[in-house]
DNA sequence: TTTCCTGCAAATAATTTGCAGAACT
DNA sequence: AGTTCTGCAAATTATTTGCAGGAAA
């Protein structure tokens, strides 16, 4: 059974927070509003900027601490997409990410795209894939169509052929 | 056609390096030896330590630069497994990673496990998945067998340590 | 000789932490 | 009142970079 039913509104989370002995502060309220209203997978810095638009004094470290706590409460998850900073999103918005390593575009895809992988991992290794926390790297349609020595990546990466090697 | 067939020995790489106008230096030779002889997915720092065991003066930044260059040549790839530092391995040893978010164990799996995902992503989104360069997060067989509420609800479980280092 | 490579130190980028005081309950 | 939070600055971690000297071709 889930110890913490996924909260679906700012007030839900604040209540959960209070019930765990936490305090409801303005920075948390605004951060949660940003999380619930804004787009998916934003970085700590982006979220801090949104919070600071309304509460200029909120420090980045406070945002980190709040994100950390919200993750501990099960409200958020964060993913490391390729290189850059981690991105945060609500635990209720579970989806996978396809991240283009050439242009950096992030594509949200439904969990069902990973169904076969999830099944295969469990069958072959007993490994239970966490679909919420998921980032798959590769090249998006646009970049894949470009020749190998494409623009975004300075590296003239020659294509390693994935064809049938044992 | 591939301009650079995957090199399979230290000398192969050194030759490739030279053919591209690069210099064969002792630090590169030792680094390559470490890469070819040692285990998979080691961090830059670990590799530097191995190099320094034989060439004490080789600086970490040199290792980074060499790894960078080797990656540019297509000899290596690096992956970001969850949190910590990136791990490097030979391009010829391509495999995916299943990382347990509970105990930190890293499981190497053949690329073919991702075959269905690769196909689905390409079909549905034109996205070309690079199975070598990402980590799939979840729970390994051992941790998945534990009762649902055990470590996940414990306050200290957020950052499991990857095996071993000092 | 000419260009590339290396060590060093310092710079970044992302995130964490100690502390004293302010805010919540 | 009694904790928990917060701002700030400084510490950490992972990686990059400018520079001048050293080494390979």
PDB file of N, CA and C (backbone and C1' of nucleotides) in Angstrom, chain B residues 23 25 27-28 57-58 62 65, chain C residues 2-9:
ATOM      1  N   UNK B  23      49.108  13.176 -30.924  1.00  0.00           N
ATOM      2  CA  UNK B  23      50.395  12.635 -30.497  1.00  0.00           C
ATOM      3  C   UNK B  23      50.187  11.473 -29.550  1.00  0.00           C
ATOM      4  N   UNK B  25      51.291   9.910 -26.453  1.00  0.00           N
ATOM      5  CA  UNK B  25      52.030  10.281 -25.245  1.00  0.00           C
ATOM      6  C   UNK B  25      51.907   9.155 -24.224  1.00  0.00           C
ATOM      7  N   UNK B  27      50.935   9.322 -21.158  1.00  0.00           N
ATOM      8  CA  UNK B  27      49.696   9.346 -20.392  1.00  0.00           C
ATOM      9  C   UNK B  27      48.560   8.692 -21.185  1.00  0.00           C
ATOM     10  N   UNK B  28      48.573   8.892 -22.471  1.00  0.00           N
ATOM     11  CA  UNK B  28      47.523   8.287 -23.291  1.00  0.00           C
ATOM     12  C   UNK B  28      47.698   6.787 -23.390  1.00  0.00           C
ATOM     13  N   UNK B  57      52.732  11.778 -12.200  1.00  0.00           N
ATOM     14  CA  UNK B  57      52.576  13.193 -12.498  1.00  0.00           C
ATOM     15  C   UNK B  57      51.370  13.530 -13.378  1.00  0.00           C
ATOM     16  N   UNK B  58      50.724  12.513 -13.891  1.00  0.00           N
ATOM     17  CA  UNK B  58      49.598  12.791 -14.787  1.00  0.00           C
ATOM     18  C   UNK B  58      48.466  13.444 -14.012  1.00  0.00           C
ATOM     19  N   UNK B  62      44.343  16.292 -17.282  1.00  0.00           N
ATOM     20  CA  UNK B  62      44.859  15.624 -18.481  1.00  0.00           C
ATOM     21  C   UNK B  62      44.033  14.387 -18.797  1.00  0.00           C
ATOM     22  N   UNK B  65      40.926  15.496 -20.372  1.00  0.00           N
ATOM     23  CA  UNK B  65      41.150  15.912 -21.759  1.00  0.00           C
ATOM     24  C   UNK B  65      41.364  14.702 -22.656  1.00  0.00           C
TER      25      UNK B  65
ATOM     26  P    DT C   2      58.876  26.945 -37.695  1.00  0.00           P
ATOM     27  O5'  DT C   2      57.440  26.283 -37.554  1.00  0.00           O
ATOM     28  C5'  DT C   2      57.167  25.082 -38.280  1.00  0.00           C
ATOM     29  C4'  DT C   2      56.152  24.246 -37.523  1.00  0.00           C
ATOM     30  C3'  DT C   2      55.081  25.066 -36.794  1.00  0.00           C
ATOM     31  O3'  DT C   2      53.824  24.554 -37.153  1.00  0.00           O
ATOM     32  C1'  DT C   2      55.997  23.463 -35.343  1.00  0.00           C
ATOM     33  P    DT C   3      52.504  25.433 -37.011  1.00  0.00           P
ATOM     34  O5'  DT C   3      51.440  24.355 -36.499  1.00  0.00           O
ATOM     35  C5'  DT C   3      51.649  22.981 -36.790  1.00  0.00           C
ATOM     36  C4'  DT C   3      51.456  22.149 -35.545  1.00  0.00           C
ATOM     37  C3'  DT C   3      50.240  22.545 -34.696  1.00  0.00           C
ATOM     38  O3'  DT C   3      49.329  21.475 -34.759  1.00  0.00           O
ATOM     39  C1'  DT C   3      52.130  22.025 -33.354  1.00  0.00           C
ATOM     40  P    DC C   4      47.974  21.465 -33.956  1.00  0.00           P
ATOM     41  O5'  DC C   4      48.265  20.391 -32.814  1.00  0.00           O
ATOM     42  C5'  DC C   4      48.888  19.163 -33.164  1.00  0.00           C
ATOM     43  C4'  DC C   4      49.360  18.495 -31.895  1.00  0.00           C
ATOM     44  C3'  DC C   4      48.265  18.345 -30.836  1.00  0.00           C
ATOM     45  O3'  DC C   4      48.382  17.045 -30.297  1.00  0.00           O
ATOM     46  C1'  DC C   4      50.126  19.450 -29.920  1.00  0.00           C
ATOM     47  P    DC C   5      47.312  16.564 -29.255  1.00  0.00           P
ATOM     48  O5'  DC C   5      48.136  16.725 -27.903  1.00  0.00           O
ATOM     49  C5'  DC C   5      49.347  16.016 -27.777  1.00  0.00           C
ATOM     50  C4'  DC C   5      49.903  16.157 -26.376  1.00  0.00           C
ATOM     51  C3'  DC C   5      48.905  15.958 -25.242  1.00  0.00           C
ATOM     52  O3'  DC C   5      49.476  15.042 -24.326  1.00  0.00           O
ATOM     53  C1'  DC C   5      50.018  18.045 -25.024  1.00  0.00           C
ATOM     54  P    DT C   6      48.693  14.612 -23.009  1.00  0.00           P
ATOM     55  O5'  DT C   6      49.369  15.549 -21.920  1.00  0.00           O
ATOM     56  C5'  DT C   6      50.781  15.476 -21.753  1.00  0.00           C
ATOM     57  C4'  DT C   6      51.211  16.448 -20.661  1.00  0.00           C
ATOM     58  C3'  DT C   6      50.326  16.366 -19.420  1.00  0.00           C
ATOM     59  O3'  DT C   6      51.134  16.051 -18.293  1.00  0.00           O
ATOM     60  C1'  DT C   6      50.588  18.626 -20.175  1.00  0.00           C
ATOM     61  P    DG C   7      50.394  15.731 -16.919  1.00  0.00           P
ATOM     62  O5'  DG C   7      50.782  17.023 -16.084  1.00  0.00           O
ATOM     63  C5'  DG C   7      52.148  17.309 -15.811  1.00  0.00           C
ATOM     64  C4'  DG C   7      52.252  18.630 -15.083  1.00  0.00           C
ATOM     65  C3'  DG C   7      51.450  18.701 -13.790  1.00  0.00           C
ATOM     66  O3'  DG C   7      52.254  19.293 -12.774  1.00  0.00           O
ATOM     67  C1'  DG C   7      50.743  20.418 -15.288  1.00  0.00           C
ATOM     68  P    DC C   8      51.785  19.211 -11.270  1.00  0.00           P
ATOM     69  O5'  DC C   8      51.109  20.643 -11.057  1.00  0.00           O
ATOM     70  C5'  DC C   8      51.888  21.814 -11.326  1.00  0.00           C
ATOM     71  C4'  DC C   8      50.991  23.029 -11.457  1.00  0.00           C
ATOM     72  C3'  DC C   8      49.916  23.132 -10.368  1.00  0.00           C
ATOM     73  O3'  DC C   8      50.249  24.197  -9.475  1.00  0.00           O
ATOM     74  C1'  DC C   8      49.103  23.751 -12.523  1.00  0.00           C
ATOM     75  P    DA C   9      49.367  24.380  -8.133  1.00  0.00           P
ATOM     76  O5'  DA C   9      48.673  25.781  -8.415  1.00  0.00           O
ATOM     77  C5'  DA C   9      49.175  26.624  -9.453  1.00  0.00           C
ATOM     78  C4'  DA C   9      48.059  27.545  -9.913  1.00  0.00           C
ATOM     79  C3'  DA C   9      47.027  27.844  -8.824  1.00  0.00           C
ATOM     80  O3'  DA C   9      46.655  29.210  -8.903  1.00  0.00           O
ATOM     81  C1'  DA C   9      45.949  26.859 -10.681  1.00  0.00           C
TER      82       DA C   9
END
